[in-house]
Amino acid sequence: MDAMTAPTDIRADVWTAFRDCRLWRTASDEAVATLARSARLSQVERGASLAREGEPAEEFGVLVSGRARVFYLGADGRQITFETVEAGQPLAAVAAMAGARYPANIDAATPVTYACLPTEALFDLLAAEPQVARTLIADLASRVVNFTSVVSTLALDVPSRVARYVFGRALQSGRPSETGLHVSLGMKKGDLAMALGTTPESLSRAFARLKDDGVMEVSGQNITITDMRALAALGSGYDEG
Amino acid sequence: MDAMTAPTDIRADVWTAFRDCRLWRTASDEAVATLARSARLSQVERGASLAREGEPAEEFGVLVSGRARVFYLGADGRQITFETVEAGQPLAAVAAMAGARYPANIDAATPVTYACLPTEALFDLLAAEPQVARTLIADLASRVVNFTSVVSTLALDVPSRVARYVFGRALQSGRPSETGLHVSLGMKKGDLAMALGTTPESLSRAFARLKDDGVMEVSGQNITITDMRALAALGSGYDEG
DNA sequence: GCGATTCCTTGACGCGCATCAAATGGCCCA
DNA sequence: TGGGCCATTTGATGCGCGTCAAGGAATCGC
């Protein structure tokens, strides 16, 4: 992706993560290196908590390796996954920029390495390179837009949410074959259930129903879409930003 | 609020709306005036549509007078209100900055006057006065945080959503008395039902239940909170930004 | 004061989903 | 090959909420 090799005083994986981070995509290599140097690295095991709802957000992070899950903890202990964060993506940056408290919880979904930065480091970068602001603003705005899609997804029933998800996967990684469009779910069904704000049981029934209706075939994590038109109609409103 | 009077070539109400707009709170009066001058004014009646989901967002607006409702239209025609926009607040600015399509619909809840601007006008302002970026970023970030609260609210059952709303009202405008904390709902119950993503019937039952449980007394739009602790527990997770 | 409209409440009913419980299937390892 | 563990499925049950329908209650008009 980037021709530049890591500065010798920065770990290669850390450099890659920072350089890939879309918040400051348009920043210079030097500015990114400065940012990376001021970071504090942490390594935690699967299941560890990276942030708890309600704590003041004075730092933000960049995920170096592993996967983290951002979720809201309902009053009754039920949890809804907002998003899954992967290497090179910012962690809790929004709360930090808003100067607010964390609005959600973050857990490590796998063993995770992440870099921690004080919020001010980000504003220092903006002062040094003002053109980065436009990138950052566009990114934040996109996040707001994406959240509206999360909300609207929750307004649909479970089969529709599944249809929307599969349709989205098909758009970005579907492989045609003579029997239909092949798609992989990309995660275990239990995890998918959580990401869609439902339970494994209901998800299973939703797949059974979509199968009965002749929309798709299901075999483990592998899906064959047999009626793309019906799938699109079910997950209606989907648009890929 | 502002000592400055409107430039003579700008309508007083338009100037007030632009000067009050929090997106460029830190901009100079001249910059705001430039912005206001490049705006196109429109006036529509109650119920008119200001933006439709799916249309490309090449302009954004500032509400000069009246109230507008931002809502998502579910597949079955049900609608969920995201927020209510009042005078001096931006309209569809997020979608414009993201360069995306409108993710939601906007209707006039009352007769509305609004000013329309091309997206580039905003970026011109940022180029002229870079310090505005920080304001804008903080505001956008807050919006993202607020959206997470919308999502988490939808994860609660209806009585909890009501409790959360009343609790929030109590924090910002509760008046103590010997019988309890007096609060006004601030809108008709039918409107509140929509704002909370439910129906008037369910809202009515929720109030009845809260009354039975001894949490509050209800009389028209006037609420008397008799058990603040229980109310806070029901609407748990609330935090005032 | 009286009707008309709008708003709110109450009851009955059905649907979708979460929950509990149990059965089935896949996979690794001994 | 057999046992244990986990993911997935299936069935039964109950609850919350939206819907339809009807009955008050408040407000505004004249």
Coordinates of C-alpha atoms (C1' of nucleotides) in Angstrom, one line a residue:
Chain A
M1 CA 0.0 0.0 0.0
D2 CA 2.6 2.6 1.1
A3 CA 6.0 2.7 -0.4
M4 CA 7.5 4.1 2.8
T5 CA 9.1 1.6 5.1
A6 CA 8.7 2.0 8.8
P7 CA 11.0 4.5 10.6
T8 CA 13.7 2.4 12.3
D9 CA 12.5 3.5 15.8
I10 CA 8.9 2.3 15.2
R11 CA 7.8 -1.3 15.2
A12 CA 6.8 -2.3 11.7
D13 CA 3.3 -3.5 12.7
V14 CA 2.7 -0.3 14.7
W15 CA 3.8 1.8 11.7
T16 CA 1.5 -0.1 9.3
A17 CA -1.5 0.4 11.6
F18 CA -0.9 4.1 12.0
R19 CA -0.2 4.7 8.4
D20 CA -3.4 2.8 7.4
C21 CA -5.6 4.7 9.8
R22 CA -8.2 6.6 7.8
L23 CA -8.6 9.4 10.3
W24 CA -5.3 11.0 9.1
R25 CA -5.0 9.4 5.7
T26 CA -3.9 12.6 4.2
A27 CA -1.3 13.4 6.8
S28 CA 2.4 13.4 6.0
D29 CA 4.6 10.4 7.0
E30 CA 6.5 12.6 9.5
A31 CA 3.3 13.6 11.2
V32 CA 2.1 10.0 11.4
A33 CA 5.5 9.0 12.8
T34 CA 5.3 11.7 15.5
L35 CA 1.9 10.3 16.4
A36 CA 3.2 6.8 16.5
R37 CA 6.1 7.7 18.7
S38 CA 3.9 9.3 21.4
A39 CA 1.8 6.2 21.6
R40 CA 1.8 3.7 24.5
L41 CA 1.5 0.1 23.4
S42 CA -0.6 -2.4 25.3
Q43 CA -1.2 -6.1 24.7
V44 CA -4.3 -7.9 26.2
E45 CA -5.8 -11.3 25.8
R46 CA -9.1 -12.3 24.4
G47 CA -12.1 -11.1 26.4
A48 CA -10.2 -8.2 28.1
S49 CA -12.0 -4.9 28.4
L50 CA -10.5 -2.0 26.5
A51 CA -13.1 0.6 27.6
R52 CA -16.1 0.7 29.8
E53 CA -19.2 2.8 29.2
G54 CA -19.3 5.9 31.3
E55 CA -15.6 6.3 31.9
P56 CA -14.2 9.7 30.7
A57 CA -12.6 9.5 27.3
E58 CA -9.2 11.2 27.6
E59 CA -7.4 8.8 25.4
F60 CA -8.0 7.1 22.1
G61 CA -6.4 4.1 20.5
V62 CA -5.3 2.5 17.3
L63 CA -5.7 -1.2 16.9
V64 CA -2.4 -2.8 15.8
S65 CA -3.4 -6.4 15.7
G66 CA -6.4 -8.6 16.6
R67 CA -10.1 -7.6 16.6
A68 CA -12.1 -5.6 19.1
R69 CA -15.9 -5.5 19.5
V70 CA -17.7 -2.3 20.3
F71 CA -21.0 -3.0 22.0
Y72 CA -23.7 -1.5 24.2
L73 CA -24.7 -3.3 27.3
G74 CA -28.5 -3.3 27.8
A75 CA -30.0 -2.9 31.3
D76 CA -30.7 -6.6 31.4
G77 CA -27.2 -7.7 30.3
R78 CA -28.1 -8.1 26.7
Q79 CA -25.6 -6.6 24.3
I80 CA -25.7 -5.2 20.9
T81 CA -22.6 -5.0 18.7
F82 CA -22.2 -1.7 17.0
E83 CA -19.1 -2.5 15.0
T84 CA -16.0 -4.7 14.9
V85 CA -12.7 -2.9 14.9
E86 CA -9.7 -4.4 13.0
A87 CA -6.0 -3.6 12.7
G88 CA -5.4 0.0 11.4
Q89 CA -8.7 1.3 12.8
P90 CA -9.2 3.9 15.5
L91 CA -10.6 2.9 18.9
A92 CA -12.8 5.2 20.9
A93 CA -11.6 8.1 18.8
V94 CA -15.0 9.6 18.5
A95 CA -15.7 9.8 22.2
A96 CA -12.3 11.4 22.7
M97 CA -12.9 14.0 20.1
A98 CA -16.3 14.8 21.5
G99 CA -14.7 15.2 25.0
A100 CA -17.4 13.0 26.3
R101 CA -17.5 9.8 28.3
Y102 CA -17.4 6.4 26.5
P103 CA -20.9 5.7 25.2
A104 CA -20.2 2.0 24.7
N105 CA -18.0 -0.8 25.9
I106 CA -15.1 -2.3 24.0
D107 CA -13.8 -5.8 24.4
A108 CA -11.0 -7.7 22.8
A109 CA -12.6 -10.3 20.5
T110 CA -9.2 -11.9 19.9
P111 CA -5.8 -11.3 21.6
V112 CA -5.2 -7.6 20.8
T113 CA -2.3 -5.2 20.6
Y114 CA -3.2 -1.6 20.6
A115 CA -1.6 1.8 20.8
C116 CA -2.9 4.4 23.2
L117 CA -2.7 8.2 22.6
P118 CA -3.8 11.3 24.5
T119 CA -6.6 13.2 22.7
E120 CA -4.4 16.2 22.4
A121 CA -1.9 14.4 20.2
L122 CA -4.6 14.3 17.6
F123 CA -5.4 18.0 17.8
D124 CA -1.6 18.7 17.7
L125 CA -1.6 16.9 14.4
L126 CA -4.5 19.0 13.1
A127 CA -2.6 22.2 14.1
A128 CA 0.5 21.1 12.3
E129 CA -1.3 19.9 9.1
P130 CA -4.7 21.6 8.7
Q131 CA -5.6 19.8 5.5
V132 CA -6.0 16.7 7.6
A133 CA -9.2 18.3 9.1
R134 CA -11.1 17.7 5.9
T135 CA -10.3 14.0 5.9
L136 CA -11.2 13.7 9.5
I137 CA -14.5 15.6 9.1
A138 CA -15.5 13.4 6.1
D139 CA -14.7 10.3 8.1
L140 CA -16.7 11.5 11.2
A141 CA -19.6 12.4 9.0
S142 CA -19.6 9.0 7.3
R143 CA -19.7 7.5 10.7
V144 CA -22.8 9.4 11.6
V145 CA -24.4 8.3 8.4
N146 CA -23.4 4.7 9.1
F147 CA -25.1 4.9 12.5
T148 CA -28.3 5.8 10.9
S149 CA -28.0 2.6 8.9
V150 CA -27.5 0.7 12.2
V151 CA -30.6 2.3 13.6
S152 CA -32.6 1.5 10.5
T153 CA -31.4 -2.0 10.5
L154 CA -32.7 -2.5 14.0
A155 CA -36.1 -1.4 12.8
L156 CA -36.3 -4.4 10.4
D157 CA -37.3 -7.9 11.5
V158 CA -34.6 -10.5 11.8
P159 CA -34.9 -12.2 8.4
S160 CA -34.6 -8.8 6.7
R161 CA -31.5 -8.0 8.8
V162 CA -30.0 -11.2 7.7
A163 CA -30.9 -10.5 4.1
R164 CA -29.4 -7.1 4.3
Y165 CA -26.2 -8.5 5.7
V166 CA -25.9 -11.3 3.1
F167 CA -26.6 -8.9 0.4
G168 CA -23.9 -6.6 1.6
R169 CA -21.4 -9.5 1.7
A170 CA -22.5 -10.5 -1.8
L171 CA -21.7 -7.0 -3.1
Q172 CA -18.2 -7.0 -1.8
S173 CA -17.1 -10.6 -2.1
G174 CA -19.7 -12.7 -3.9
R175 CA -18.3 -15.3 -6.4
P176 CA -20.7 -16.4 -9.2
S177 CA -21.2 -20.0 -10.1
E178 CA -23.7 -22.0 -12.1
T179 CA -25.9 -22.7 -9.1
G180 CA -25.9 -19.1 -7.8
L181 CA -23.8 -16.5 -6.1
H182 CA -21.5 -18.0 -3.5
V183 CA -20.9 -15.9 -0.3
S184 CA -19.2 -16.7 3.0
L185 CA -20.7 -15.3 6.1
G186 CA -17.2 -14.3 7.4
M187 CA -17.9 -15.3 11.0
K188 CA -19.6 -17.9 13.1
K189 CA -23.3 -17.8 13.2
G190 CA -23.3 -17.0 16.9
D191 CA -21.2 -14.0 16.3
L192 CA -23.4 -12.9 13.4
A193 CA -26.4 -13.2 15.6
M194 CA -24.9 -10.7 18.1
A195 CA -23.8 -8.4 15.4
L196 CA -27.4 -8.3 14.1
G197 CA -28.8 -7.7 17.5
T198 CA -30.5 -11.1 17.8
T199 CA -29.9 -14.6 19.2
P200 CA -28.4 -17.7 17.6
E201 CA -31.8 -19.4 17.8
S202 CA -33.6 -16.6 16.0
L203 CA -30.9 -16.4 13.4
S204 CA -31.1 -20.1 12.7
R205 CA -34.9 -19.8 12.1
A206 CA -34.3 -16.8 9.9
F207 CA -31.9 -18.8 7.7
A208 CA -34.4 -21.7 7.6
R209 CA -37.1 -19.4 6.5
L210 CA -34.9 -17.8 3.7
K211 CA -34.1 -21.3 2.6
D212 CA -37.8 -22.3 2.5
D213 CA -38.6 -19.2 0.5
G214 CA -36.0 -20.3 -2.1
V215 CA -33.9 -17.2 -1.6
M216 CA -30.6 -19.0 -0.6
E217 CA -29.0 -22.3 0.3
V218 CA -27.1 -22.5 3.5
S219 CA -24.3 -24.9 4.3
G220 CA -22.3 -24.0 7.4
Q221 CA -20.8 -20.5 6.8
N222 CA -21.3 -20.9 3.1
I223 CA -24.2 -19.3 1.4
T224 CA -25.5 -19.8 -2.2
I225 CA -27.8 -17.1 -3.2
T226 CA -30.4 -18.4 -5.6
D227 CA -32.7 -15.4 -5.8
M228 CA -30.8 -12.1 -5.7
R229 CA -33.8 -10.0 -6.5
A230 CA -35.8 -11.3 -3.6
L231 CA -32.8 -10.9 -1.3
A232 CA -32.4 -7.3 -2.3
A233 CA -36.0 -6.6 -1.8
L234 CA -36.0 -8.1 1.7
G235 CA -33.0 -6.1 2.8
S236 CA -34.3 -3.0 1.0
G237 CA -32.7 0.3 1.6
Y238 CA -29.3 -1.1 1.6
D239 CA -26.8 1.2 -0.1
E240 CA -23.1 0.8 -0.1
G241 CA -21.2 3.9 0.9
Chain B
M1 CA -26.2 36.4 23.1
D2 CA -24.2 38.2 20.4
A3 CA -23.5 41.8 20.7
M4 CA -23.2 42.2 17.0
T5 CA -26.2 43.4 15.0
A6 CA -27.1 41.9 11.7
P7 CA -25.3 43.2 8.7
T8 CA -27.8 45.5 6.9
D9 CA -27.9 43.3 3.8
I10 CA -28.9 40.2 5.7
R11 CA -32.3 39.6 7.2
A12 CA -32.2 39.7 11.0
D13 CA -33.7 36.3 11.5
V14 CA -31.4 34.7 9.0
W15 CA -28.4 36.3 10.6
T16 CA -29.4 35.1 14.1
A17 CA -29.9 31.6 12.8
F18 CA -26.4 31.5 11.1
R19 CA -24.7 33.2 14.0
D20 CA -26.2 30.7 16.5
C21 CA -25.3 27.6 14.4
R22 CA -23.0 25.6 16.5
L23 CA -21.1 24.1 13.5
W24 CA -19.1 27.3 13.1
R25 CA -19.5 28.8 16.5
T26 CA -15.9 29.9 16.6
A27 CA -15.9 31.5 13.1
S28 CA -15.6 35.3 12.7
D29 CA -18.7 37.4 12.1
E30 CA -17.4 38.2 8.6
A31 CA -17.1 34.6 7.7
V32 CA -20.6 33.9 9.0
A33 CA -21.9 36.8 7.0
T34 CA -20.2 35.5 3.8
L35 CA -21.9 32.2 4.4
A36 CA -25.3 33.8 5.0
R37 CA -25.0 35.8 1.9
S38 CA -24.5 32.8 -0.3
A39 CA -27.6 31.1 1.0
R40 CA -30.8 30.6 -0.8
L41 CA -33.9 31.1 1.3
S42 CA -36.9 28.8 1.1
Q43 CA -40.2 28.8 2.9
V44 CA -42.4 25.8 3.1
E45 CA -45.6 24.8 4.9
R46 CA -46.1 22.2 7.6
G47 CA -45.7 18.7 6.3
A48 CA -43.6 19.6 3.4
S49 CA -40.6 17.4 2.6
L50 CA -37.2 19.0 2.9
A51 CA -35.1 15.9 2.0
R52 CA -35.8 12.4 0.9
E53 CA -33.8 9.4 1.7
G54 CA -31.5 8.3 -1.1
E55 CA -31.1 11.6 -2.8
P56 CA -27.5 12.8 -3.3
A57 CA -26.6 15.4 -0.6
E58 CA -25.0 18.3 -2.5
E59 CA -26.4 21.0 -0.3
F60 CA -27.1 21.5 3.4
G61 CA -29.3 23.9 5.2
V62 CA -29.7 26.0 8.3
L63 CA -33.1 26.3 9.9
V64 CA -34.2 29.9 10.3
S65 CA -37.6 29.4 11.8
G66 CA -40.0 26.5 12.6
R67 CA -39.3 22.9 13.5
A68 CA -38.2 20.0 11.3
R69 CA -38.3 16.3 12.0
V70 CA -35.6 13.9 10.8
F71 CA -36.8 10.4 10.6
Y72 CA -36.2 7.1 9.0
L73 CA -38.9 5.4 7.0
G74 CA -39.1 1.7 7.7
A75 CA -39.9 -0.8 5.0
D76 CA -43.5 -1.1 6.2
G77 CA -44.1 2.6 6.4
R78 CA -43.4 2.9 10.1
Q79 CA -41.2 5.8 10.9
I80 CA -38.7 6.5 13.7
T81 CA -37.8 10.0 14.6
F82 CA -34.0 10.6 15.0
E83 CA -34.1 14.2 16.1
T84 CA -36.1 17.4 15.9
V85 CA -34.3 20.4 14.4
E86 CA -35.0 23.9 15.6
A87 CA -34.0 27.4 14.5
G88 CA -30.3 27.9 14.3
Q89 CA -29.5 24.3 13.8
P90 CA -28.0 22.7 10.7
L91 CA -30.1 20.5 8.4
A92 CA -28.6 17.5 6.6
A93 CA -25.1 18.9 7.1
V94 CA -23.7 15.5 8.0
A95 CA -24.7 13.8 4.8
A96 CA -23.3 16.8 2.9
M97 CA -20.0 16.6 4.6
A98 CA -19.8 12.8 4.1
G99 CA -20.5 13.4 0.4
A100 CA -23.1 10.7 0.7
R101 CA -26.8 10.4 0.0
Y102 CA -29.3 11.4 2.5
P103 CA -29.6 8.6 5.0
A104 CA -33.0 9.8 6.3
N105 CA -36.0 11.9 5.5
I106 CA -36.7 15.4 6.7
D107 CA -40.2 16.9 7.0
A108 CA -41.3 20.3 8.2
A109 CA -43.1 19.8 11.6
T110 CA -44.3 23.4 11.5
P111 CA -44.2 26.0 8.7
V112 CA -40.5 26.3 8.1
T113 CA -38.0 28.9 6.7
Y114 CA -34.6 27.6 5.9
A115 CA -31.5 28.6 4.2
C116 CA -29.8 26.4 1.6
L117 CA -26.1 26.3 0.9
P118 CA -23.8 24.3 -1.4
T119 CA -21.5 21.9 0.5
E120 CA -18.4 23.7 -0.8
A121 CA -19.3 26.9 1.0
L122 CA -18.7 25.1 4.2
F123 CA -15.3 23.9 3.1
D124 CA -14.4 27.4 1.9
L125 CA -15.1 28.6 5.4
L126 CA -12.8 25.9 6.8
A127 CA -10.1 27.0 4.4
A128 CA -10.5 30.6 5.4
E129 CA -10.6 30.0 9.1
P130 CA -8.9 26.7 10.1
Q131 CA -9.7 27.0 13.8
V132 CA -13.3 26.3 13.0
A133 CA -12.3 22.8 12.2
R134 CA -11.9 21.9 15.8
T135 CA -15.4 23.2 16.6
L136 CA -16.9 21.2 13.7
I137 CA -15.0 18.1 14.6
A138 CA -16.2 18.2 18.2
D139 CA -19.7 18.7 17.1
L140 CA -19.7 15.9 14.7
A141 CA -18.1 13.6 17.2
S142 CA -20.9 14.5 19.7
R143 CA -23.4 13.6 17.1
V144 CA -21.9 10.2 16.7
V145 CA -22.0 9.8 20.5
N146 CA -25.7 10.9 20.6
F147 CA -26.5 8.4 17.9
T148 CA -25.2 5.6 20.0
S149 CA -27.6 6.8 22.7
V150 CA -30.4 6.6 20.2
V151 CA -29.5 3.1 19.4
S152 CA -29.2 2.1 23.0
T153 CA -32.5 3.6 23.7
L154 CA -34.1 1.5 21.1
A155 CA -32.7 -1.5 22.8
L156 CA -34.8 -0.8 25.9
D157 CA -38.4 -1.6 26.4
V158 CA -41.0 1.2 26.2
P159 CA -41.4 2.0 29.9
S160 CA -37.6 2.4 30.2
R161 CA -37.4 4.7 27.2
V162 CA -40.1 6.8 28.8
A163 CA -38.2 6.8 32.0
R164 CA -35.1 7.9 30.3
Y165 CA -36.8 10.7 28.6
V166 CA -38.5 12.0 31.7
F167 CA -35.3 11.7 33.6
G168 CA -33.5 13.8 31.0
R169 CA -36.2 16.4 31.1
A170 CA -36.0 16.5 34.9
L171 CA -32.3 17.1 34.8
Q172 CA -32.6 20.1 32.6
S173 CA -35.9 21.6 33.7
G174 CA -37.3 20.0 36.8
R175 CA -38.9 22.2 39.4
P176 CA -39.0 20.8 43.0
S177 CA -42.2 20.9 45.1
E178 CA -43.3 19.3 48.2
T179 CA -45.0 16.5 46.4
G180 CA -42.1 15.7 44.1
L181 CA -40.2 17.0 41.1
H182 CA -42.4 18.7 38.5
V183 CA -41.6 18.3 34.9
S184 CA -43.4 19.1 31.7
L185 CA -43.2 16.7 28.8
G186 CA -42.6 19.5 26.3
M187 CA -44.8 18.0 23.6
K188 CA -48.0 16.2 22.9
K189 CA -48.0 12.5 23.9
G190 CA -48.5 11.5 20.4
D191 CA -45.4 13.3 19.3
L192 CA -43.4 11.9 22.2
A193 CA -44.5 8.4 21.2
M194 CA -43.1 8.9 17.7
A195 CA -39.9 10.4 19.1
L196 CA -39.4 7.3 21.3
G197 CA -40.1 5.0 18.4
T198 CA -43.4 3.6 19.7
T199 CA -47.2 4.3 19.4
P200 CA -49.5 6.4 21.4
E201 CA -51.2 3.3 22.8
S202 CA -48.0 1.8 24.1
L203 CA -46.9 5.1 25.5
S204 CA -50.1 5.4 27.3
R205 CA -49.7 2.0 28.8
A206 CA -46.1 2.8 29.8
F207 CA -47.3 5.9 31.7
A208 CA -50.0 3.9 33.4
R209 CA -47.5 1.3 34.5
L210 CA -45.0 3.9 35.8
K211 CA -47.9 5.4 37.7
D212 CA -48.9 2.0 39.2
D213 CA -45.3 1.4 40.3
G214 CA -45.4 4.7 42.2
V215 CA -42.6 6.3 40.1
M216 CA -44.6 9.3 38.9
E217 CA -47.9 11.0 38.7
V218 CA -49.2 12.0 35.3
S219 CA -51.7 14.8 34.5
G220 CA -51.8 15.8 30.9
Q221 CA -48.4 16.9 29.9
N222 CA -47.4 17.6 33.5
I223 CA -45.4 14.9 35.4
T224 CA -44.6 14.8 39.1
I225 CA -41.8 12.5 39.8
T226 CA -42.3 10.7 43.2
D227 CA -39.4 8.2 43.1
M228 CA -36.4 9.7 41.4
R229 CA -34.2 6.7 42.3
A230 CA -36.5 4.2 40.6
L231 CA -36.8 6.5 37.6
A232 CA -33.0 6.7 37.2
A233 CA -32.6 3.0 37.5
L234 CA -35.2 2.3 34.8
G235 CA -33.6 4.7 32.4
S236 CA -30.2 3.5 33.4
G237 CA -27.2 4.5 31.3
Y238 CA -28.4 8.0 30.8
D239 CA -25.8 10.6 30.8
E240 CA -26.2 14.2 30.0
G241 CA -23.7 15.5 27.4
Chain C
dG1 C1' -74.0 26.0 26.5
dC2 C1' -73.3 22.7 22.6
dG3 C1' -71.4 20.1 18.8
dA4 C1' -67.1 18.9 16.3
dT5 C1' -62.6 17.8 16.2
dT6 C1' -58.5 16.2 18.1
dC7 C1' -56.2 13.7 21.7
dC8 C1' -55.8 10.2 25.0
dT9 C1' -57.0 5.9 27.1
dT10 C1' -58.5 1.0 27.4
dG11 C1' -59.5 -3.6 25.8
dA12 C1' -58.8 -7.7 22.7
dC13 C1' -56.0 -10.0 19.6
dG14 C1' -52.0 -11.7 16.9
dC15 C1' -47.1 -11.6 15.6
dG16 C1' -42.2 -11.7 16.2
dC17 C1' -38.8 -12.7 19.1
dA18 C1' -36.2 -14.1 23.4
dT19 C1' -35.9 -17.7 26.5
dC20 C1' -35.6 -22.3 28.3
dA21 C1' -34.7 -27.0 27.2
dA22 C1' -33.2 -30.8 24.6
dA23 C1' -31.6 -33.0 20.5
dT24 C1' -28.4 -33.2 16.7
dG25 C1' -24.1 -32.6 14.2
dG26 C1' -19.3 -31.4 13.6
dC27 C1' -14.5 -31.5 15.2
dC28 C1' -10.4 -32.5 17.9
dC29 C1' -7.8 -35.4 20.5
dA30 C1' -6.6 -39.5 22.7
Chain D
dT1 C1' -13.2 -45.6 17.0
dG2 C1' -15.2 -43.5 21.0
dG3 C1' -15.8 -39.6 24.1
dG4 C1' -16.1 -34.8 25.1
dC5 C1' -16.8 -30.1 23.7
dC6 C1' -18.9 -26.6 21.1
dA7 C1' -21.9 -24.8 17.4
dT8 C1' -26.2 -25.2 15.5
dT9 C1' -30.9 -26.6 15.2
dT10 C1' -35.6 -27.5 16.8
dG11 C1' -39.6 -27.4 19.8
dA12 C1' -42.5 -25.2 23.4
dT13 C1' -43.7 -21.3 25.9
dG14 C1' -44.3 -16.5 27.4
dC15 C1' -43.9 -11.5 27.0
dG16 C1' -43.8 -7.1 24.8
dC17 C1' -45.6 -4.4 21.5
dG18 C1' -48.1 -3.0 17.3
dT19 C1' -52.7 -3.1 15.5
dC20 C1' -57.7 -2.6 15.3
dA21 C1' -61.6 -1.0 17.5
dA22 C1' -64.3 1.5 20.7
dG23 C1' -65.0 4.5 24.5
dG24 C1' -63.8 8.9 27.3
dA25 C1' -61.8 13.5 27.8
dA26 C1' -60.1 17.9 26.6
dT27 C1' -60.1 21.9 23.4
dC28 C1' -61.9 25.1 20.2
dG29 C1' -65.4 26.8 17.5
dC30 C1' -70.0 29.3 17.4

